[in-house]
Coordinates of C-alpha atoms in Angstrom, one line a residue:
Chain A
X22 CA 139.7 61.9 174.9
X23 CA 136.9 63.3 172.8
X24 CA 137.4 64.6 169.7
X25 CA 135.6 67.7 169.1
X26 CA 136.3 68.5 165.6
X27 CA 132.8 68.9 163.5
X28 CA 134.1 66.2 161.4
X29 CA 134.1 63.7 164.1
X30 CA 130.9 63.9 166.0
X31 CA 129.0 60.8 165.3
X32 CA 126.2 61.3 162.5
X33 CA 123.2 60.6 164.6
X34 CA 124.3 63.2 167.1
X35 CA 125.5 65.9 164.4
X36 CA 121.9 64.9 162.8
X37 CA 120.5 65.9 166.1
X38 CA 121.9 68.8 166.7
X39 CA 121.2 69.9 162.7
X40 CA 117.3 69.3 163.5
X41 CA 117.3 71.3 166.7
X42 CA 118.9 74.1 165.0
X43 CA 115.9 74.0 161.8
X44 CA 113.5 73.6 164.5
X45 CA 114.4 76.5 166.3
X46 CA 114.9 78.3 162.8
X47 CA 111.4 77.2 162.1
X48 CA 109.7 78.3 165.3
X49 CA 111.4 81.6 164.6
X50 CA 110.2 81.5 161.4
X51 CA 106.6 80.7 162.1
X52 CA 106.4 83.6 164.3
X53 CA 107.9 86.4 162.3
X54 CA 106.0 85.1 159.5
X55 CA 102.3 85.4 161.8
X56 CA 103.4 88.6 163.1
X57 CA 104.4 89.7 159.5
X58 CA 100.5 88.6 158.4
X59 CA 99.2 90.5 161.5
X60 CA 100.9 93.6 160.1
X61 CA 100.0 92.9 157.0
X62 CA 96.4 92.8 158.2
X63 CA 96.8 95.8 160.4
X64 CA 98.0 97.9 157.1
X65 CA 95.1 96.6 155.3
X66 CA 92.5 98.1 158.2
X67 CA 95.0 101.5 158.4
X68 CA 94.9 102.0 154.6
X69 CA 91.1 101.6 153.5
X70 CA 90.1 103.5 156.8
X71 CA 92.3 106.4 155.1
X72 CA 90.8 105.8 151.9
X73 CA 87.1 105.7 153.4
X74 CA 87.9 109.3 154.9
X75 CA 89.6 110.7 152.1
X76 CA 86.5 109.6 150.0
X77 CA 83.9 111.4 152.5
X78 CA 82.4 108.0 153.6
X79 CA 83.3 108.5 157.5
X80 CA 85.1 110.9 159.5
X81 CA 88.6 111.2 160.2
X82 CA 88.3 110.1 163.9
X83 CA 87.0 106.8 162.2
X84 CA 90.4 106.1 160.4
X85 CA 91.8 105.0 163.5
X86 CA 94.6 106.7 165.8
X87 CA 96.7 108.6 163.6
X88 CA 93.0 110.7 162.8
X89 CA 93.8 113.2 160.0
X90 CA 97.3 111.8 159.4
X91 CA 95.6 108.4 158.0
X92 CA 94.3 109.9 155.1
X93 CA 97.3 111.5 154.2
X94 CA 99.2 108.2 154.6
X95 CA 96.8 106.3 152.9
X96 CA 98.5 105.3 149.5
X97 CA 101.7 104.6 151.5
X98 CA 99.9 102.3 153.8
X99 CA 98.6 100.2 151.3
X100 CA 101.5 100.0 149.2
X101 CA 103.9 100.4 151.4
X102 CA 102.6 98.3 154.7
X103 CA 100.5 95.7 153.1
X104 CA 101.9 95.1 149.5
X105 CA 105.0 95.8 150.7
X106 CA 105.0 93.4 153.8
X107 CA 103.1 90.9 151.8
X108 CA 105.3 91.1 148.9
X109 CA 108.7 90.7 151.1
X110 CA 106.8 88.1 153.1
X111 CA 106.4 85.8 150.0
X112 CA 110.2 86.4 148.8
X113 CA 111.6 85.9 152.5
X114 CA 109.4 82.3 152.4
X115 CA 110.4 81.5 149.3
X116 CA 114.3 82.1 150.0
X117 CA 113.8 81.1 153.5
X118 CA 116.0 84.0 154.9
X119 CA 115.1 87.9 155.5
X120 CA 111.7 87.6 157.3
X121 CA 112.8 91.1 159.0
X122 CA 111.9 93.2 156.1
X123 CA 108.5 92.3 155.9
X124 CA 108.6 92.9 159.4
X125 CA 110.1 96.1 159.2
X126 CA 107.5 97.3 156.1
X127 CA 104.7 96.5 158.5
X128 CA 106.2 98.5 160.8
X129 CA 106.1 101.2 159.1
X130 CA 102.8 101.1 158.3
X131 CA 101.9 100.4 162.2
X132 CA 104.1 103.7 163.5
X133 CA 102.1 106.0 160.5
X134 CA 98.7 104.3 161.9
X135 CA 99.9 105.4 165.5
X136 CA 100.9 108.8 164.3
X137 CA 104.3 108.5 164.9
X138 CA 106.5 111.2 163.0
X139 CA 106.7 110.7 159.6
X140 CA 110.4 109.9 159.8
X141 CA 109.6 106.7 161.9
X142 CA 107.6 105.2 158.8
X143 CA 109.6 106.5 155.6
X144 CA 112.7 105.0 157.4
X145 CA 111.7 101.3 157.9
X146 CA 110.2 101.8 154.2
X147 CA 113.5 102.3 153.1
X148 CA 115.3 99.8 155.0
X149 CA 112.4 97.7 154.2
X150 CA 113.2 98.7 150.3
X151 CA 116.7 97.9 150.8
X152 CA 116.0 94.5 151.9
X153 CA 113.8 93.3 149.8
X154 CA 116.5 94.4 146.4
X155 CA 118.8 92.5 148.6
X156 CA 116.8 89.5 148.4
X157 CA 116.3 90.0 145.1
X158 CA 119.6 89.9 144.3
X159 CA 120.6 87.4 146.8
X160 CA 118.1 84.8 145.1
X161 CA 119.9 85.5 141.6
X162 CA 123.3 85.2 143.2
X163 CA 122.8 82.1 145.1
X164 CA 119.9 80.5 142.9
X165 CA 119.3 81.5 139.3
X166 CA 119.5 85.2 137.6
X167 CA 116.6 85.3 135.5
X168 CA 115.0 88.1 133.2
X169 CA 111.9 88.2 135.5
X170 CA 113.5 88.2 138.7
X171 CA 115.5 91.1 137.3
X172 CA 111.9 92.9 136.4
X173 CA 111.1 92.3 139.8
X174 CA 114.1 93.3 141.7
X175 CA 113.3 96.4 139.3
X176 CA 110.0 96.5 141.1
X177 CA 111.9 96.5 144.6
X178 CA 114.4 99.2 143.5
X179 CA 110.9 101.2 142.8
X180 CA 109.2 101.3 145.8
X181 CA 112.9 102.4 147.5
X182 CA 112.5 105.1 144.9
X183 CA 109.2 106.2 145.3
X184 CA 109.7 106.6 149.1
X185 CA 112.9 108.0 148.9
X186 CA 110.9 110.4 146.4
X187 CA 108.5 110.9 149.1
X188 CA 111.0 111.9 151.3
X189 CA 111.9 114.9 149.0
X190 CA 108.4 115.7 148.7
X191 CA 107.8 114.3 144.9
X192 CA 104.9 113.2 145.2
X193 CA 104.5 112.5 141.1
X194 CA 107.7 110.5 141.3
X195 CA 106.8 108.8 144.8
X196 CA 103.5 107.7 142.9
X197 CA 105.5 106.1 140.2
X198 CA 107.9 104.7 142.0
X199 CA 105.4 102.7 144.1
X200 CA 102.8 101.8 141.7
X201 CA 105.8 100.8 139.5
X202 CA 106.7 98.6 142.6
X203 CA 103.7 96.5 142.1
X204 CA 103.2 96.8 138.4
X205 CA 106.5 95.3 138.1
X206 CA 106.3 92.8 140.6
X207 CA 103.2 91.0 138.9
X208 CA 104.7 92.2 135.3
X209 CA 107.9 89.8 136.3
X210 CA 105.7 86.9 138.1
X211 CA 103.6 86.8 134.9
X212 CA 106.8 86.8 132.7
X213 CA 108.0 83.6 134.5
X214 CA 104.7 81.6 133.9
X215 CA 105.2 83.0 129.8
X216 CA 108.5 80.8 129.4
X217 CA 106.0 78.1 129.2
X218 CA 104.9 79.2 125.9
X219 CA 106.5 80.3 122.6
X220 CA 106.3 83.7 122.1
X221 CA 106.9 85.5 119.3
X222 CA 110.3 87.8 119.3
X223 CA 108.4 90.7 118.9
X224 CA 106.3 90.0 121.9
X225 CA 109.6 89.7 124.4
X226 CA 110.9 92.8 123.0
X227 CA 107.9 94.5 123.1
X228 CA 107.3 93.1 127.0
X229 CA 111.3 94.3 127.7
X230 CA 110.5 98.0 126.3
X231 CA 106.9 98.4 128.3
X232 CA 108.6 97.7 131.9
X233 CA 111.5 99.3 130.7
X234 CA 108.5 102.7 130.4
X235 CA 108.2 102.0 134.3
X236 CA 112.0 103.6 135.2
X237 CA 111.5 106.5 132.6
X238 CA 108.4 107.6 134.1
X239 CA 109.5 107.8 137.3
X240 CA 113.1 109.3 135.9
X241 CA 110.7 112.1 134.1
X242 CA 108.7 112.6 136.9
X243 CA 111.7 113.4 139.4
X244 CA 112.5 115.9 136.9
X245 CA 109.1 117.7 137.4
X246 CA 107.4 117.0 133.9
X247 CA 104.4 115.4 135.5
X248 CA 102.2 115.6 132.0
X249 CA 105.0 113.4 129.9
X250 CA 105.5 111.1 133.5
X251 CA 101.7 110.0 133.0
X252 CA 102.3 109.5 129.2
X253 CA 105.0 107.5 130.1
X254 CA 103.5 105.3 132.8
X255 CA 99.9 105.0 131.5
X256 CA 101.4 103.7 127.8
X257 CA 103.3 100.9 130.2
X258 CA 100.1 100.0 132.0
X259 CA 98.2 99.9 128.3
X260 CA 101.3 98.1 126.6
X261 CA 100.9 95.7 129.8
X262 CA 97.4 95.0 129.8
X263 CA 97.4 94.6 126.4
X264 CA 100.3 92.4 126.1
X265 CA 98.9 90.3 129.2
X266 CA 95.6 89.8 127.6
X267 CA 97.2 88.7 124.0
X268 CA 100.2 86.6 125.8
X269 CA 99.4 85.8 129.2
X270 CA 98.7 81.9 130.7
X271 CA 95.5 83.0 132.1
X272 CA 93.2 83.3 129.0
X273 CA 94.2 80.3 127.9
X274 CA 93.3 78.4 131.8
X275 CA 90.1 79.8 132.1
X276 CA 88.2 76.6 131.9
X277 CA 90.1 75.1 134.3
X278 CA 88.6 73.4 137.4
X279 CA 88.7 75.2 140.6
X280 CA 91.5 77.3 142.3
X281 CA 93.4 77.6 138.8
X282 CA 90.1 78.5 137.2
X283 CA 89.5 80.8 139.6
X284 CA 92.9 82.4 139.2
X285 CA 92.6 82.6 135.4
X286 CA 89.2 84.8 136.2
X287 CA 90.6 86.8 138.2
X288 CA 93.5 88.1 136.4
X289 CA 91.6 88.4 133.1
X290 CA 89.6 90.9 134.6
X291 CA 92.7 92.4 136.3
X292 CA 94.0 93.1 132.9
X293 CA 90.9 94.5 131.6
X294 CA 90.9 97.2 134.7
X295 CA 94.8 97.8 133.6
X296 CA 93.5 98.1 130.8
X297 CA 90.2 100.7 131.9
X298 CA 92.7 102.4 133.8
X299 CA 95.6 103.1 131.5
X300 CA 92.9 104.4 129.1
X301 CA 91.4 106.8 131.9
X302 CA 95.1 108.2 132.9
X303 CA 95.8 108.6 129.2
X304 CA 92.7 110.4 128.7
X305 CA 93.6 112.6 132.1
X306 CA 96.9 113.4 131.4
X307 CA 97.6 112.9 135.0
X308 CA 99.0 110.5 137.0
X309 CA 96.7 110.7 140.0
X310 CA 92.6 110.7 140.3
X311 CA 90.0 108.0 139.5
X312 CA 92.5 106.1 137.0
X313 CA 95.2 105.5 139.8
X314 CA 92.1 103.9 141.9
X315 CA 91.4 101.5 138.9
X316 CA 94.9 100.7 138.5
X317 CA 95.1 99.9 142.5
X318 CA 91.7 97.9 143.2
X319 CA 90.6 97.0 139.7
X320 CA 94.3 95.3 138.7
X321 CA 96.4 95.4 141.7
X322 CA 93.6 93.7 144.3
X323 CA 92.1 91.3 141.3
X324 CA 95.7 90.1 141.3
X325 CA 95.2 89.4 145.0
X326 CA 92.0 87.8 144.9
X327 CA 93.4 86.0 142.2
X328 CA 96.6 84.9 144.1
X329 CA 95.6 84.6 147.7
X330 CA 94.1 80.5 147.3
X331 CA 97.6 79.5 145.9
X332 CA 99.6 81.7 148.2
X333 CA 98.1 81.1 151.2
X334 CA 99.1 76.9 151.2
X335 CA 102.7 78.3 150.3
X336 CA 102.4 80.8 153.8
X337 CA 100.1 78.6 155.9
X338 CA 100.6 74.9 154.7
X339 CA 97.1 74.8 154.7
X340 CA 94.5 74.4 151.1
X341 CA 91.7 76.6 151.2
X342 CA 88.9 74.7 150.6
X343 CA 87.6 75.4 147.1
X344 CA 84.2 77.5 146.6
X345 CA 83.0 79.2 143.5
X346 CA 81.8 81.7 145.7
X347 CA 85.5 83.6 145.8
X348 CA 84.8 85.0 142.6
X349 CA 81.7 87.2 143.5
X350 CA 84.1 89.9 145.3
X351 CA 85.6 90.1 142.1
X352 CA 82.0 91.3 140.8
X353 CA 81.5 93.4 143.5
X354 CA 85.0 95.3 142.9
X355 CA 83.9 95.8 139.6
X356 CA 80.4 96.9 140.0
X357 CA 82.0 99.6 142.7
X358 CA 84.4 100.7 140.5
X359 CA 82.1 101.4 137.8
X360 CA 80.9 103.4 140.6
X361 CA 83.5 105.0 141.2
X362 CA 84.2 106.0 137.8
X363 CA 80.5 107.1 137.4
X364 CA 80.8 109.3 140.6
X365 CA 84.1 110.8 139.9
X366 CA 82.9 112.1 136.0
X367 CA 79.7 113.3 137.4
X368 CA 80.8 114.7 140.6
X369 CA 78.2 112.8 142.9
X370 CA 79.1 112.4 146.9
X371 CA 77.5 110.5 148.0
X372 CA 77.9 107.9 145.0
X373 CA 81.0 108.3 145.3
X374 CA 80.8 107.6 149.6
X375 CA 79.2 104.3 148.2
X376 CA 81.4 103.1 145.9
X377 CA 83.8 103.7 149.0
X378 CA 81.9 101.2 150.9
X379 CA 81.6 98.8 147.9
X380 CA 85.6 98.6 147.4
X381 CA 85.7 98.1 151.5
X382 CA 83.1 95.3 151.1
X383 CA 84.6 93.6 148.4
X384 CA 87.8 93.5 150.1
X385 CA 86.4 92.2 153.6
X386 CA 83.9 89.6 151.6
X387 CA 87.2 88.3 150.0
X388 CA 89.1 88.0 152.7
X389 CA 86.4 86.5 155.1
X390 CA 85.7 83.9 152.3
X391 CA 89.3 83.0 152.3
X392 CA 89.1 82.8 155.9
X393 CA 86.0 80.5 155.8
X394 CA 87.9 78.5 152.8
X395 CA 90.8 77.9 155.3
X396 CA 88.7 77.1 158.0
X397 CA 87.0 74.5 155.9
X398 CA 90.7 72.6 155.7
X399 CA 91.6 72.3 158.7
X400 CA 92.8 68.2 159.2
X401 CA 93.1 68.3 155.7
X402 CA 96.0 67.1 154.3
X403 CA 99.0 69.4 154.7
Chain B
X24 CA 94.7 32.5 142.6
X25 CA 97.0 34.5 140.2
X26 CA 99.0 37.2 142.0
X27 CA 99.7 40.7 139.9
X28 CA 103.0 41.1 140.9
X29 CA 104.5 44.7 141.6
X30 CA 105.9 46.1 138.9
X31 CA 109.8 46.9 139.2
X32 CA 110.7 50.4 141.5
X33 CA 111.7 52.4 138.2
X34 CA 111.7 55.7 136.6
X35 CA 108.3 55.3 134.9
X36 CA 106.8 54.3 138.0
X37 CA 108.2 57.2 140.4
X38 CA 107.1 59.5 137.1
X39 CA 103.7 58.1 137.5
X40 CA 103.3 58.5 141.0
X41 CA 104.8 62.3 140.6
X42 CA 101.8 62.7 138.1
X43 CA 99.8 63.3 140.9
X44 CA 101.4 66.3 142.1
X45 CA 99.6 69.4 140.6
X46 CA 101.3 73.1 139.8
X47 CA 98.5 74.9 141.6
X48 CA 97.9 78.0 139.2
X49 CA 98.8 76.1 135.8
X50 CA 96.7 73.1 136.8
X51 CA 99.4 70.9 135.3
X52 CA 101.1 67.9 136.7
X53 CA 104.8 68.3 137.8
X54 CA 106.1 65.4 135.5
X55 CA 104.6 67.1 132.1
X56 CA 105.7 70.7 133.0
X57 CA 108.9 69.0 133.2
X58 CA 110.1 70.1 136.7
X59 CA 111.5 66.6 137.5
X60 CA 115.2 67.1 137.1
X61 CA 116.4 63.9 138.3
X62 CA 115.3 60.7 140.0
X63 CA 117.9 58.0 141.9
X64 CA 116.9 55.3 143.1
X65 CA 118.9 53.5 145.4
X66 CA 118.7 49.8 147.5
X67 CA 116.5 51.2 150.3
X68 CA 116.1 54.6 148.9
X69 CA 114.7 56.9 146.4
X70 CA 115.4 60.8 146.1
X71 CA 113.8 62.8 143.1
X72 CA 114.7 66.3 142.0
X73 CA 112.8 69.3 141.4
X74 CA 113.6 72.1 139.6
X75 CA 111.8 75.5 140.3
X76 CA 110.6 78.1 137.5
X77 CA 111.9 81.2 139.3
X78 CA 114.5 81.4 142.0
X79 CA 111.6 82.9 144.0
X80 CA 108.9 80.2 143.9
X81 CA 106.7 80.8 146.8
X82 CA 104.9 77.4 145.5
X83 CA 108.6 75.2 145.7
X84 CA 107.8 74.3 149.6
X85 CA 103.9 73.3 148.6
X86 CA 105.2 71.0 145.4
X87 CA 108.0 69.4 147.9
X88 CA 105.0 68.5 150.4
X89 CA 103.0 67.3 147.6
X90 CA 106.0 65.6 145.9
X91 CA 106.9 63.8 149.0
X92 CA 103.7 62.6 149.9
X93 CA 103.0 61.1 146.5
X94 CA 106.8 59.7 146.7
X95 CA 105.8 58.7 150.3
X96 CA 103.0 56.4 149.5
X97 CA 105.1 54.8 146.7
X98 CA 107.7 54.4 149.4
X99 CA 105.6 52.5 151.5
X100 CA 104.4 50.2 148.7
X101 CA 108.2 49.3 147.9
X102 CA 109.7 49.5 151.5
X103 CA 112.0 52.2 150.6
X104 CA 112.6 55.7 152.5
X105 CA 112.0 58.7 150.1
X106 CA 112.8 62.0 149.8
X107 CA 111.9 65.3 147.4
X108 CA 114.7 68.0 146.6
X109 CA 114.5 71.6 145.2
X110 CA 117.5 72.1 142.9
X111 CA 117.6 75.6 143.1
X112 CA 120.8 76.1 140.7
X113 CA 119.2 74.2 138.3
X114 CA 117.7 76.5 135.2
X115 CA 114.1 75.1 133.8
X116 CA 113.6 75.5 130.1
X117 CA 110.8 74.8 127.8
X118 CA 112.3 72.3 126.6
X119 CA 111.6 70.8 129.2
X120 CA 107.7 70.3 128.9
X121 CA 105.6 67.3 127.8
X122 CA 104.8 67.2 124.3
X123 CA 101.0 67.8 124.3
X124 CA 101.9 70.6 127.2
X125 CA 104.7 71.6 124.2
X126 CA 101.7 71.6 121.4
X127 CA 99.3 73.5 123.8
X128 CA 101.6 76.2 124.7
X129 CA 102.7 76.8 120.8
X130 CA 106.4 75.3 120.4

């Protein structure tokens, strides 16, 4: 008689079966994780052909097949469907479990592009919200709590705010809310490469009381007070830069050789947008405009550039070949949004249609360099 | 003809083969950022441990490849099967670090 109790299957057999099972898991895996990068991809395309129409440099029936409705949905596409997708992409990875909420945020982003209701994509935003503070806290329950996985679970718990706050129709809040989503997210990953060094007490306190700005803001904007909200959230993105640029890893890496010395150039001149930026909101007194754009492309995509050559091995197994050349985006970012600051103070269209293009071309000159990079290591070693 | 014998299957040497596995945004090896938690070495077998810096490390799958092709090639060189763990209980600490990494970084 055989004995079917898991115990007593022979090794070699239980071993087999154990392998199938990852395999499977894998496969699975693989796929959500390609269709997750499509969407990704696809949010990318649906957000900056919003923001090209909402900054006069085509027509609305060039923003794809949602027409008008893209350039309302632009900021939510690109937080929401591609920062949010990529962001829960790299957590479900990392923990090797919830690749549906990526899914789900990219989802979102593909129903607004389709001009589904608006229902259809604030719903998988939340769920997509939802999941990815589960993971959060999954990751500190089953791994290690840390302080800056708890500053970025706080970053998760923002972007469920800021839609939910969309939902309501505060759009102050819901701005908040999301940017805090990313602000927080990098503000924690940058926290956990600053154990490495010995910082001063007054530095971690002062780091704990600028993301702890991040909630109030968004608490003071729900309450209507727009004017003390972008007090509130421009002194966290100053205290930030500024605390980056003193404490950070990066200005010490620099010199390094080249994707880690890429990196360290890239988010030094992240900061010094935050920086630009937080000094433009302040001097606004508004959350929105020109300033918000800095924060997004000058900060938000330097982290990007910045990130993608040691994110993309982690995603795709595969090393983008190294080329000095990935840091000329990074100069053609800037030079637009210099641009874009000098159009939006002086009122010039059609400067400002340019400086459209230039954040566009940046962006696709990035991304087809990484492309090229990845393309470059294929039979390289995995 | 004078034959350089192999050095013993030890610590140091499974340290120094691990030296060749790179953090990719710090630049810095594995073995002086202090990530290697553990290392047994068995007859037939050596297994190293790796502790992460976050419970969210997107680079812990990358510095596993790495870890266990480096171990890999010191495998074949000793006849012994290897393998690379995450220990993802485990807390890092800066105590952790080399002490030139400890110098640079200001402890």
């Amino acid at each position: 008689m055989i004995d079917v109790r898991p115990g007593a299957v022979r090794p070699s057999t239980r071993r087999a079966a154990q392998k199938a099972a990852h395999g499977a898991r894998s496969v699975a895996g693989t796929v959500a994780g390609v269709v997750a990068a499509l969407l990704a991809a696809t949010s990318l395309v649906a957000g900056l052909g919003g923001g090209l129409v909402r900054i006069g440099a085509i027509g609305v029936q060039g923003a794809g097949p949602a027409g008008p409705a893209a350039a309302a949905w632009h900021g939510a596409v690109m937080v929401c469907g591609l920062f949010g997708t990529l962001i829960a992409l790299e957590r479900a990875v990392a923990l090797r479990r919830g690749r549906w909420v990526p899914l789900v945020a990219g989802a979102g982003a593909l129903a607004a592009w389709l001009g589904a209701p608006p229902q259809g994509p604030l719903v998988a935003w939340v769920v997509a919200g939802v999941g990815l503070v589960a993971l959060y806290a999954h990751a500190g329950r089953t791994r290690a709590w840390s302080f800056h996985l708890a500053v970025e679970l706080a970053g998760a718990a923002a972007w469920l705010a800021g839609t939910l706050a969309w939902t309501v129709g505060s759009r102050d809040a819901a701005l908040v809310g999301w940017c805090g989503f990313l602000l927080l997210t990098i503000a924690g990953e940058r926290r956990e490469l600053t154990q490495m060094l010995r910082l001063p007490r007054w530095a971690r306190v002062a780091f704990a009381g600028i993301v702890a700005l991040v909630p109030l803001a968004f608490a003071v904007a729900a309450a209507g007070a727009a004017a003390i909200a972008a007090w509130a959230w421009w002194g966290a993105c100053a205290g930030l830069a500024l605390w980056l640029l003193r404490f950070d890893i990066a200005p010490r890496q620099w010199r390094a050789a080249g994707w880690a010395g890429h990196t360290a150039w890239c988010l030094i001149a992240g900061y010094a947008w935050l920086l630009v930026a937080a000094t433009a909101g302040l001097m606004q007194q508004r959350l929105d405009g020109v300033a918000l754009h800095l924060l997004l492309l000058g900060f938000v995509f330097a982290m990007v550039f910045g990130h993608a050559p040691i994110i993309l091995p982690a995603l795709t197994r595969l090393r983008p070949r190294y080329t000095r050349w990935a840091r000329l985006p990074l100069l053609l970012m800037g030079a637009s949004l210099v641009a874009r600051l000098l159009a939006e103070t002086g009122g010039d269209a059609a400067l400002r249609a340019a400086a459209g293009w230039g954040h566009v071309a940046a962006i696709a000159w990035f991304a087809a360099t990484m492309l090229l990079a990845l393309w470059r290591a294929r039979g390289a070693r995995r | 003809m004078d034959v350089i014998p192999i050095p013993a299957l030890d610590d140091a040497v499974v340290l120094g083969a691990l030296r060749d596995v790179f953090d990719p945004e710090l630049g810095e090896n594995v073995v002086d950022l202090g990530l290697v938690e553990a290392i047994a070495i068995e007859p037939g077998h050596l297994r190293v441990t790796l502790l992460p810096t976050s419970a969210t490390c997107p680079m812990a799958e990358l510095l596993l490849d790495d870890a266990h092709e480096a171990l890999g090639r010191l495998g074949a060189r000793y006849g012994v099967d290897t393998e690379a763990v995450m220990d993802w209980d485990g807390v890092w600490d800066p105590q952790r670090l080399s002490p030139e990494l400890r110098e640079r970084f200001g402890w």
